[in-house]
């Protein structure tokens, strides 16, 4: 006798027998009871959640001899014919094999005839997303104005492939995954009807493996029962389905806790030899790490919420205290992130082994337990605290600490200085460059022939107050200028950079070496301050000698704007293309709106250039290209002679075209 699968044998025949999907069942049952069905329904969702089954039940409820009613009787001739698939007025169409426009036209011709036996003519189109666009277009008019007593039911797993014009003409119901508890209850009812003994852990394992699909769970159950035996056990279920046992997970977590790389490698070999499903193994690993983390944080109070068997709950309760909460949390995150990559990797075994080794060595790869840098803790944790704290120190402060000739006070000031202050950062970086033998990473790309503007900094205690504006003027030769009686050691090596001082009465005003780029801050004597009392940052250059560096000019405007002065908008300056050469600054906006804003702010921009030290710069605004529609661009590009041979050989056409930026013209 031919074997009938459990999924076919226990297919629901009315709404009450369907597992889950309560909202969809309620809506369709009420429509059948009130005899008010819609013209078209779209049922979408993952595989095996009851889309086609509910469509057939709804067809029986509409055509039942006892209709209208909320449920089909399954006893009358109409219900029996629909169940057997021989009803003349209920047509099931496979969208994958009947997806052409000719099939849609023949279907449209059939719709015009009235029902022959039943009350409604119903068309169930399964895998409807496989229909071609022309086939969908052929059905548009029919779906918008269908004949009386005609109902369309589309079932699909990929609703995003449906044209929006079709979706808007249908009542769309999304079928959800079933929960593990719902699948467990459904499988338990089937096993009791089969009079089969079972362990609850085995049934729950099948429900977890099915991932929310009723048909998958029934197929897995049928496959497990085919092994035979007096009882459905956890061991037999894991053996048939290729799942890792709890003993293997217990050994794995023992190896992770002991950071035993050899044991982890041996366990990976066992997983491959047993033919374990790596995809489901990763799901179980992530689930077990979640359970361990919750048990580590909440203890016995979380056990009822996990819904684990008693022996499994006791196992995880014993393992959880062996790990720190931070270790379990990081391992859980790593396992979740690696699931898809391991399954789709060309070498899944190697990817899995690498992940498990990383989980084992996680405390060594990252100081777990220190979420934020702080002071060095008590004895026993001093090593980790020192390592983590050293990573939080800025690079400039590290260079100052490594220099034997730099005062300790300067290092502390550099370490505590604000990162985003409008003033005080760049000049301190120059001080680091001047006092360190190591080349600055920012200068390793190219040495500029002239120094761009950098905001002034206050590295010591020299601060000049002029009206409402405080301008920091620092003497890089004396970092601790404000401390009386304290002598600051200076380096006297031949490679020390010469600092330029303006000839305004300052001591030691000497010539500046013209061959060496000036990358440090100059000592200002007050030329950076206007006569009226408004302070301007000293640039170390006279009028007209500022660097033609657009990025530095934008930083200059940003610092002035942060000090409360009127400056051009930063987002506008940084969004335009700029070319600054030979005393001419050309700004090329990308849109007419940007050009309009630049024209309005021309005076502010000119004033900013003068304050920057580039008052002699000639400002030019380049108008953007006029907008051209894509169809016009395609037509022009397709007519190019050099492109014609390629289009003729490939029998192709230009599908899309867009103008390049003005910089690439």
XYZ file of C-alpha atoms in Angstrom:
665
model
C 0.000 0.000 0.000
C 1.311 3.416 -0.886
C 2.456 5.467 2.075
C 0.517 8.677 2.619
C 2.573 11.375 4.264
C 1.498 12.879 7.559
C 1.175 16.314 5.937
C -1.362 14.968 3.404
C -3.114 12.684 5.866
C -3.719 15.425 8.433
C -4.327 18.361 6.080
C -6.956 20.592 7.745
C -10.438 20.466 6.211
C -11.981 23.435 8.030
C -10.820 26.662 9.607
C -10.833 25.256 13.137
C -8.234 22.604 12.256
C -5.708 25.096 10.841
C -2.786 25.753 13.211
C -2.239 29.460 13.811
C -3.257 32.306 11.451
C -6.191 33.267 13.706
C -6.727 36.696 12.133
C -6.875 35.353 8.568
C -9.244 32.566 9.594
C -11.575 34.993 11.362
C -11.807 37.375 8.377
C -12.422 34.678 5.752
C -14.855 32.761 7.967
C -16.920 35.887 8.504
C -16.877 36.678 4.759
C -18.204 33.182 4.043
C -20.844 33.421 6.777
C -22.150 36.773 5.498
C -21.830 35.700 1.835
C -19.770 38.824 1.073
C -16.463 37.663 -0.388
C -14.070 40.120 -2.022
C -13.241 39.907 -5.708
C -9.588 38.974 -5.100
C -7.436 37.852 -2.179
C -3.639 37.802 -1.914
C -2.254 35.298 0.612
C 1.480 35.690 1.177
C 3.910 34.132 3.617
C 6.701 31.630 4.003
C 6.385 28.021 2.921
C 4.185 25.564 4.770
C 2.046 27.962 6.826
C -1.353 27.150 5.258
C -1.906 29.500 2.305
C -3.202 26.909 -0.190
C -5.000 24.964 2.555
C -6.961 28.017 3.706
C -7.741 28.916 0.067
C -9.334 25.473 -0.448
C -11.278 25.692 2.816
C -12.576 29.121 1.820
C -13.639 27.753 -1.588
C -15.552 24.945 0.151
C -17.204 27.401 2.562
C -18.445 29.538 -0.356
C -19.735 26.634 -2.474
C -21.049 24.391 0.296
C -24.653 23.307 -0.138
C -25.350 24.574 3.409
C -23.802 27.972 2.698
C -23.655 30.686 3.726
C -21.904 29.562 6.873
C -18.621 30.111 8.730
C -17.340 26.576 8.073
C -17.778 24.007 5.276
C -19.676 20.892 6.207
C -17.274 18.517 4.352
C -20.214 16.133 3.894
C -22.073 17.483 0.885
C -21.215 16.668 -2.712
C -19.754 20.135 -3.367
C -17.316 19.898 -0.429
C -16.230 16.372 -1.353
C -15.525 17.350 -4.971
C -13.442 20.341 -3.913
C -11.504 18.155 -1.465
C -10.796 15.640 -4.254
C -9.867 18.445 -6.691
C -12.492 17.611 -9.329
C -14.968 20.464 -8.861
C -15.711 22.131 -12.175
C -16.088 25.624 -10.686
C -12.955 25.583 -8.486
C -9.800 25.782 -10.583
C -6.289 25.494 -9.132
C -3.592 26.914 -11.401
C 0.153 26.508 -10.992
C 1.604 29.940 -11.637
C 5.037 28.532 -12.413
C 3.877 26.497 -15.429
C 0.975 28.709 -16.573
C 2.640 32.098 -16.481
C 2.357 33.363 -20.061
C 0.053 36.043 -21.369
C -1.799 33.412 -23.471
C -2.703 31.524 -20.275
C -3.969 34.749 -18.731
C -6.088 35.484 -21.817
C -7.638 32.010 -21.821
C -8.372 32.417 -18.127
C -10.042 35.752 -18.820
C -12.244 34.117 -21.472
C -13.297 31.391 -19.039
C -14.291 33.917 -16.388
C -17.213 35.179 -18.439
C -19.205 31.949 -17.974
C -21.481 31.595 -14.947
C -20.826 28.847 -12.326
C -22.134 25.456 -13.424
C -22.452 23.521 -10.153
C -21.490 25.755 -7.277
C -22.442 29.194 -6.095
C -19.112 30.809 -7.019
C -16.481 30.308 -9.680
C -13.172 30.349 -7.793
C -9.643 30.515 -9.234
C -6.763 29.591 -6.903
C -3.422 30.620 -8.453
C -0.533 29.103 -6.490
C 3.002 30.564 -6.739
C 1.409 33.538 -8.456
C 4.609 35.584 -8.329
C 5.867 33.444 -11.242
C 3.399 35.097 -13.623
C 4.984 37.389 -16.183
C 4.334 41.099 -16.204
C 2.246 40.778 -19.373
C 0.138 38.113 -17.718
C -0.448 40.390 -14.736
C -1.390 43.239 -17.055
C -3.897 40.997 -18.831
C -5.647 40.403 -15.494
C -5.795 44.037 -14.416
C -9.156 44.882 -15.974
C -10.685 41.602 -14.814
C -9.597 42.160 -11.223
C -10.852 45.740 -11.226
C -14.314 44.882 -12.609
C -14.810 41.133 -12.110
C -18.040 39.404 -13.099
C -20.480 38.371 -10.421
C -19.796 35.151 -8.512
C -16.086 35.123 -9.395
C -13.355 35.076 -6.732
C -9.580 35.118 -7.312
C -7.195 33.794 -4.641
C -3.471 34.395 -5.210
C -1.017 32.439 -3.048
C 2.657 33.403 -3.057
C 5.847 33.258 -1.018
C 7.280 36.409 -2.621
C 4.710 39.164 -2.449
C 7.327 41.819 -3.249
C 7.387 40.550 -6.854
C 3.729 41.457 -7.371
C 3.007 44.662 -9.315
C 1.538 47.307 -7.073
C -1.415 47.574 -9.450
C -2.332 43.963 -8.633
C -1.779 44.307 -4.881
C -4.001 47.385 -4.744
C -6.906 45.377 -6.232
C -6.654 42.558 -3.663
C -7.219 42.047 0.031
C -3.697 41.202 1.194
C -3.201 38.827 4.149
C 0.308 38.045 5.412
C 0.714 34.623 7.016
C 3.037 34.540 10.029
C 5.501 31.907 11.173
C 4.075 29.619 13.810
C 5.632 29.782 17.244
C 7.509 26.833 18.680
C 4.712 26.247 21.199
C 2.049 26.195 18.458
C 4.048 23.676 16.420
C 4.675 21.596 19.549
C 0.932 21.442 20.275
C 0.135 20.536 16.650
C 2.738 17.748 16.500
C 1.656 16.402 19.871
C -1.942 16.120 18.627
C -0.790 14.264 15.496
C 1.323 11.804 17.521
C -1.588 11.056 19.830
C -3.805 10.347 16.831
C -1.098 7.996 15.568
C -0.909 6.322 19.015
C 2.865 6.852 19.061
C 4.834 7.197 22.287
C 7.181 10.153 22.371
C 9.427 12.296 24.521
C 8.457 15.924 24.811
C 12.061 16.974 24.209
C 12.082 15.177 20.857
C 8.856 16.868 19.721
C 10.119 20.271 20.835
C 13.368 19.659 18.963
C 11.415 18.953 15.738
C 9.308 22.077 16.306
C 12.461 24.158 16.757
C 14.049 22.636 13.652
C 10.957 23.420 11.511
C 11.475 27.189 12.029
C 7.778 28.114 12.015
C 6.625 25.934 9.070
C 3.858 23.398 9.704
C 4.613 21.376 6.571
C 8.323 21.208 7.454
C 7.503 20.002 10.953
C 5.182 17.285 9.612
C 7.800 16.134 7.107
C 10.507 15.999 9.804
C 8.169 14.075 12.098
C 7.340 11.623 9.303
C 11.055 11.187 8.617
C 11.827 10.527 12.284
C 8.974 8.028 12.730
C 10.262 6.102 9.700
C 13.221 4.951 11.825
C 10.875 2.776 13.843
C 11.181 1.979 17.512
C 8.773 1.875 20.357
C 9.188 5.530 21.300
C 10.216 8.772 19.657
C 13.340 9.750 21.615
C 15.621 12.774 21.563
C 18.635 10.662 20.605
C 16.839 9.077 17.654
C 15.552 12.463 16.504
C 19.018 14.002 16.568
C 20.471 10.994 14.765
C 17.905 11.026 11.964
C 17.880 14.791 11.454
C 21.657 15.209 11.801
C 21.536 17.425 14.881
C 24.213 17.843 17.531
C 23.431 16.329 20.934
C 23.480 18.087 24.277
C 26.572 16.108 25.256
C 28.462 17.672 22.371
C 27.366 21.154 23.427
C 28.383 20.417 27.026
C 31.864 19.376 25.835
C 32.046 22.434 23.594
C 31.287 24.874 26.396
C 33.758 23.110 28.675
C 36.432 23.595 26.014
C 35.433 27.241 25.567
C 35.614 27.860 29.299
C 39.056 26.254 29.522
C 40.286 27.995 26.336
C 41.349 24.574 25.060
C 42.008 25.036 21.353
C 42.872 21.353 20.817
C 39.533 20.230 22.268
C 37.672 22.763 20.128
C 39.414 21.481 16.981
C 38.552 17.864 17.901
C 34.897 18.790 18.436
C 34.787 20.447 15.018
C 36.048 17.192 13.539
C 33.330 15.253 15.341
C 30.661 17.611 14.026
C 31.808 16.987 10.452
C 32.136 13.214 10.914
C 28.603 12.918 12.336
C 27.174 14.849 9.384
C 25.623 17.507 11.614
C 23.615 20.179 9.840
C 25.915 23.190 10.259
C 23.115 25.690 9.664
C 20.958 24.318 12.464
C 24.034 23.809 14.660
C 24.675 27.552 14.426
C 21.056 28.262 15.335
C 21.317 25.968 18.345
C 24.647 27.489 19.378
C 23.190 30.995 19.299
C 20.119 29.810 21.220
C 22.234 28.096 23.873
C 24.401 31.192 24.292
C 21.231 33.234 24.740
C 19.993 30.836 27.419
C 23.355 30.923 29.199
C 23.452 34.716 29.163
C 19.921 34.996 30.582
C 20.666 32.375 33.236
C 23.911 34.157 34.127
C 22.065 37.443 34.552
C 18.750 36.343 36.083
C 19.416 32.933 37.577
C 16.533 30.674 38.579
C 13.903 33.339 37.905
C 14.326 33.085 34.122
C 14.034 29.288 33.889
C 10.215 29.152 33.382
C 10.464 31.665 30.533
C 13.052 29.550 28.684
C 10.644 26.563 28.545
C 13.410 23.976 28.612
C 13.145 20.358 29.715
C 14.185 19.788 33.325
C 17.430 17.972 32.512
C 18.436 20.556 29.881
C 17.648 23.464 32.232
C 19.788 21.858 34.951
C 22.659 21.425 32.465
C 22.670 25.098 31.436
C 22.276 26.286 35.026
C 25.483 24.468 35.888
C 27.407 25.888 32.928
C 26.262 29.529 33.132
C 28.231 30.540 36.291
C 31.492 29.406 34.668
C 31.420 32.357 32.209
C 31.236 36.080 32.735
C 28.166 37.902 31.458
C 30.306 40.022 29.125
C 31.910 36.894 27.609
C 28.527 35.264 26.972
C 27.071 38.456 25.515
C 29.991 38.933 23.116
C 29.915 35.249 22.107
C 26.167 35.415 21.481
C 26.610 38.466 19.240
C 29.456 36.812 17.309
C 27.405 33.640 16.752
C 24.431 35.611 15.425
C 26.616 37.656 13.072
C 28.411 34.560 11.724
C 25.359 32.391 10.953
C 24.753 33.463 7.370
C 28.452 33.765 6.557
C 29.264 30.229 7.713
C 26.358 28.607 5.874
C 27.117 30.428 2.614
C 30.907 30.139 2.907
C 32.748 27.966 0.327
C 34.552 26.415 3.328
C 31.881 26.171 6.050
C 33.926 23.747 8.169
C 36.896 26.117 8.313
C 34.633 29.096 9.009
C 32.937 27.209 11.864
C 36.274 26.174 13.370
C 37.542 29.758 13.221
C 34.420 31.032 14.980
C 34.691 28.460 17.787
C 38.377 29.226 18.298
C 37.558 32.930 18.483
C 34.894 32.190 21.091
C 37.409 30.165 23.111
C 40.110 32.841 22.989
C 37.696 35.750 23.376
C 39.000 36.807 26.828
C 42.503 37.067 25.332
C 41.454 38.786 22.114
C 39.450 41.446 23.961
C 39.565 42.400 27.680
C 36.026 41.252 28.459
C 34.659 42.893 31.588
C 35.968 46.395 30.922
C 33.244 48.208 29.051
C 34.788 51.655 29.509
C 38.340 52.758 30.238
C 38.940 53.735 33.826
C 41.584 53.836 36.547
C 43.701 50.787 37.124
C 41.875 48.427 39.444
C 43.195 46.447 42.397
C 45.822 43.783 42.251
C 44.990 41.038 39.817
C 43.356 43.318 37.274
C 46.108 45.855 36.888
C 47.368 44.350 33.662
C 44.047 44.590 31.871
C 43.333 48.026 33.228
C 46.664 49.326 32.022
C 46.221 47.830 28.584
C 42.701 49.182 28.135
C 43.636 52.586 29.432
C 46.575 52.836 27.069
C 44.263 52.251 24.124
C 42.111 55.222 25.155
C 44.981 57.751 25.220
C 45.157 59.942 22.089
C 48.152 59.335 19.803
C 49.550 62.810 20.471
C 49.483 62.201 24.215
C 51.248 58.855 23.710
C 54.023 60.581 21.762
C 54.415 63.162 24.503
C 54.573 60.474 27.196
C 57.196 58.544 25.253
C 59.425 61.610 24.911
C 61.937 61.740 27.754
C 62.466 65.464 27.418
C 58.800 66.553 27.576
C 57.390 67.738 30.928
C 54.764 65.567 32.568
C 52.392 68.530 32.901
C 52.261 68.993 29.144
C 51.293 65.343 28.644
C 48.477 65.660 31.147
C 47.215 68.792 29.431
C 47.283 67.099 26.021
C 45.448 64.082 27.400
C 42.667 66.166 28.974
C 42.193 68.676 26.201
C 38.757 68.707 24.476
C 38.590 66.924 21.178
C 36.146 69.187 19.371
C 37.109 72.586 20.767
C 37.072 75.400 18.247
C 40.505 76.486 19.447
C 43.327 74.631 21.085
C 43.715 71.448 19.003
C 45.888 72.145 15.960
C 48.534 74.223 17.682
C 48.912 71.558 20.359
C 49.387 69.007 17.608
C 52.139 71.272 16.227
C 53.767 71.270 19.622
C 53.728 67.482 19.610
C 55.352 67.496 16.175
C 58.048 69.919 17.321
C 58.947 67.964 20.469
C 58.822 64.431 19.026
C 61.391 62.632 16.920
C 58.711 60.529 15.212
C 57.235 61.889 11.973
C 53.595 62.834 12.166
C 51.276 60.454 10.306
C 49.316 63.372 8.922
C 52.483 64.730 7.264
C 53.649 61.434 5.794
C 51.554 61.858 2.677
C 53.045 65.093 1.309
C 54.869 68.071 2.784
C 53.110 71.282 1.765
C 55.166 74.113 0.373
C 53.208 76.585 2.466
C 51.427 76.083 5.750
C 47.606 76.146 5.723
C 45.821 78.010 8.443
C 45.233 76.216 11.723
C 43.259 77.616 14.647
C 45.362 78.921 17.515
C 45.808 76.808 20.639
C 46.423 77.355 24.304
C 48.970 74.849 25.491
C 50.291 76.768 28.445
C 48.637 79.622 30.309
C 49.164 82.433 27.800
C 45.734 83.807 26.982
C 44.882 87.269 25.674
C 41.481 88.802 26.377
C 40.296 91.464 23.892
C 36.715 92.643 24.541
C 34.330 89.738 24.164
C 36.772 87.567 22.196
C 39.424 85.345 23.747
C 42.241 84.508 21.372
C 44.729 81.894 22.515
C 48.323 82.748 21.650
C 50.805 80.085 22.560
C 54.558 80.101 22.728
C 55.511 76.590 21.743
C 58.994 77.139 23.113
C 57.586 77.559 26.670
C 54.699 75.143 27.239
C 54.467 76.030 30.929
C 54.629 79.775 30.522
C 52.068 80.523 33.226
C 54.022 78.765 36.004
C 56.433 81.227 37.678
C 59.747 79.965 38.789
C 59.471 76.764 36.779
C 62.132 76.152 34.183
C 61.077 74.350 31.045
C 63.750 72.186 29.427
C 64.331 72.899 25.740
C 65.889 70.656 23.166
C 69.092 71.867 21.550
C 69.516 69.309 18.786
C 70.343 70.395 15.283
C 67.140 68.981 13.813
C 64.916 71.275 15.887
C 62.583 73.419 13.781
C 63.042 77.207 13.776
C 60.003 79.099 14.976
C 59.167 82.308 13.148
C 58.347 85.374 15.143
C 56.861 88.523 13.698
C 59.051 91.626 13.984
C 56.909 93.371 16.602
C 59.345 93.744 19.439
C 59.454 90.102 20.536
C 62.714 88.750 21.778
C 64.856 86.704 19.503
C 63.229 87.646 16.228
C 65.342 85.796 13.723
C 65.104 84.820 10.101
C 63.127 81.759 9.135
C 64.557 78.953 7.089
C 62.830 79.202 3.728
C 63.582 75.624 2.703
C 61.759 73.983 5.599
C 57.948 73.911 5.729
C 56.451 75.628 8.711
C 54.226 73.080 10.459
C 54.184 74.673 13.926
C 52.292 77.629 15.303
C 53.933 81.079 15.110
C 54.376 83.338 18.093
C 51.988 86.263 17.603
C 52.612 89.779 18.805
C 49.127 91.160 18.315
C 48.984 91.467 14.532
C 46.227 88.850 14.598
C 44.031 91.332 16.481
C 42.134 94.115 14.773
C 42.500 97.656 15.966
C 38.874 97.733 16.992
C 39.337 94.935 19.485
C 37.838 92.034 17.491
C 40.265 89.129 17.504
C 41.333 87.252 14.392
C 43.424 84.070 14.507
C 47.057 84.585 13.599
C 47.978 82.731 10.472
C 51.710 83.401 10.412
C 51.267 84.945 6.930
C 50.792 88.481 5.766
C 47.816 89.574 3.697
C 47.609 87.640 0.450
C 50.062 84.936 1.588
C 47.533 82.432 3.010
C 47.634 78.870 1.736
C 45.357 78.062 -1.202
C 43.852 75.143 0.686
C 40.071 74.879 0.496
C 39.785 72.296 3.298
C 41.835 74.495 5.631
C 39.674 77.493 4.724
C 36.533 75.496 5.557
C 38.060 74.547 8.936
C 38.874 78.225 9.487
C 35.257 79.213 8.790
C 34.016 76.435 11.078
C 36.144 77.670 13.993
C 35.004 81.260 13.505
C 31.392 80.179 13.231
C 31.775 78.249 16.487
C 33.008 81.468 18.117
C 29.747 83.208 17.177
C 30.864 85.137 14.067
C 28.968 85.341 10.802
C 30.506 82.933 8.344
C 29.282 81.068 5.253
C 27.386 77.878 6.003
C 29.594 74.836 6.372
C 27.326 72.398 4.569
C 27.267 74.753 1.583
C 31.045 75.201 1.450
C 31.812 71.506 1.746
C 29.229 70.429 -0.836
C 30.639 72.453 -3.745
C 33.654 71.608 -5.886
C 36.505 74.090 -5.383
C 39.622 74.843 -7.447
C 42.057 77.319 -5.873
C 45.113 78.081 -7.968
C 47.085 81.215 -8.909
C 45.013 83.495 -6.710
C 41.725 82.432 -8.338
C 39.098 80.487 -6.358
C 36.527 78.775 -8.596
C 33.479 77.301 -6.901
C 31.345 74.915 -8.960
C 27.984 74.212 -7.277
C 26.080 71.127 -8.363
C 22.617 72.715 -8.420
C 20.996 76.064 -9.102
C 19.950 76.357 -5.456
C 23.574 76.147 -4.319
C 24.564 78.806 -6.863
C 21.796 81.068 -5.573
C 22.951 80.628 -1.975
C 26.564 81.355 -2.904
C 25.535 84.530 -4.744
C 23.601 85.683 -1.708
C 26.527 84.976 0.604
C 29.249 86.409 -1.658
C 29.960 89.277 0.758
C 30.318 86.922 3.722
C 32.581 84.646 1.679
C 34.748 87.585 0.577
C 35.054 88.785 4.181
C 36.006 85.268 5.299
C 38.724 85.112 2.632
C 40.107 88.440 3.834
C 40.135 87.234 7.442
C 41.822 84.038 6.330
C 44.593 86.086 4.734
C 43.537 85.663 1.124
C 41.902 89.020 0.500
C 43.495 89.320 -2.942
C 41.910 86.088 -4.124
C 39.547 86.459 -7.072
C 36.259 84.589 -6.489
C 34.507 82.984 -9.451
C 31.219 81.082 -9.353
C 30.719 78.506 -12.116
C 27.098 77.948 -13.080
C 25.990 74.292 -12.972
C 24.881 72.426 -16.020
C 21.231 72.834 -16.934
C 19.035 69.883 -16.142
C 18.450 67.469 -19.005
C 15.973 64.570 -18.834
C 17.344 61.062 -19.009
C 15.525 60.283 -22.248
C 17.335 63.141 -23.975
C 20.701 61.943 -22.637
C 20.012 58.378 -23.804
C 19.069 59.609 -27.260
C 22.217 61.725 -27.561
C 24.507 59.009 -26.224
C 22.989 56.351 -28.495
C 23.778 58.445 -31.588
C 27.530 58.512 -30.974
C 29.369 56.933 -33.927
C 31.921 55.097 -31.787
C 29.094 53.285 -29.990
C 27.182 52.086 -33.055
C 29.330 48.969 -33.817
C 28.984 47.764 -30.232
C 25.202 48.193 -30.228
C 24.864 46.423 -33.573
C 27.021 43.435 -32.594
C 25.313 42.950 -29.232
C 21.860 43.855 -30.560
C 21.544 46.065 -27.490
C 20.312 49.492 -26.570
C 21.226 52.055 -23.939
C 18.996 51.576 -20.923
C 20.188 54.355 -18.618
C 22.362 57.443 -18.830
C 23.304 60.228 -16.464
C 25.629 63.233 -16.738
C 29.009 63.058 -15.032
C 30.038 65.565 -12.390
C 31.559 68.834 -13.486
C 34.921 67.712 -12.121
C 34.877 64.766 -14.523
C 33.635 66.739 -17.558
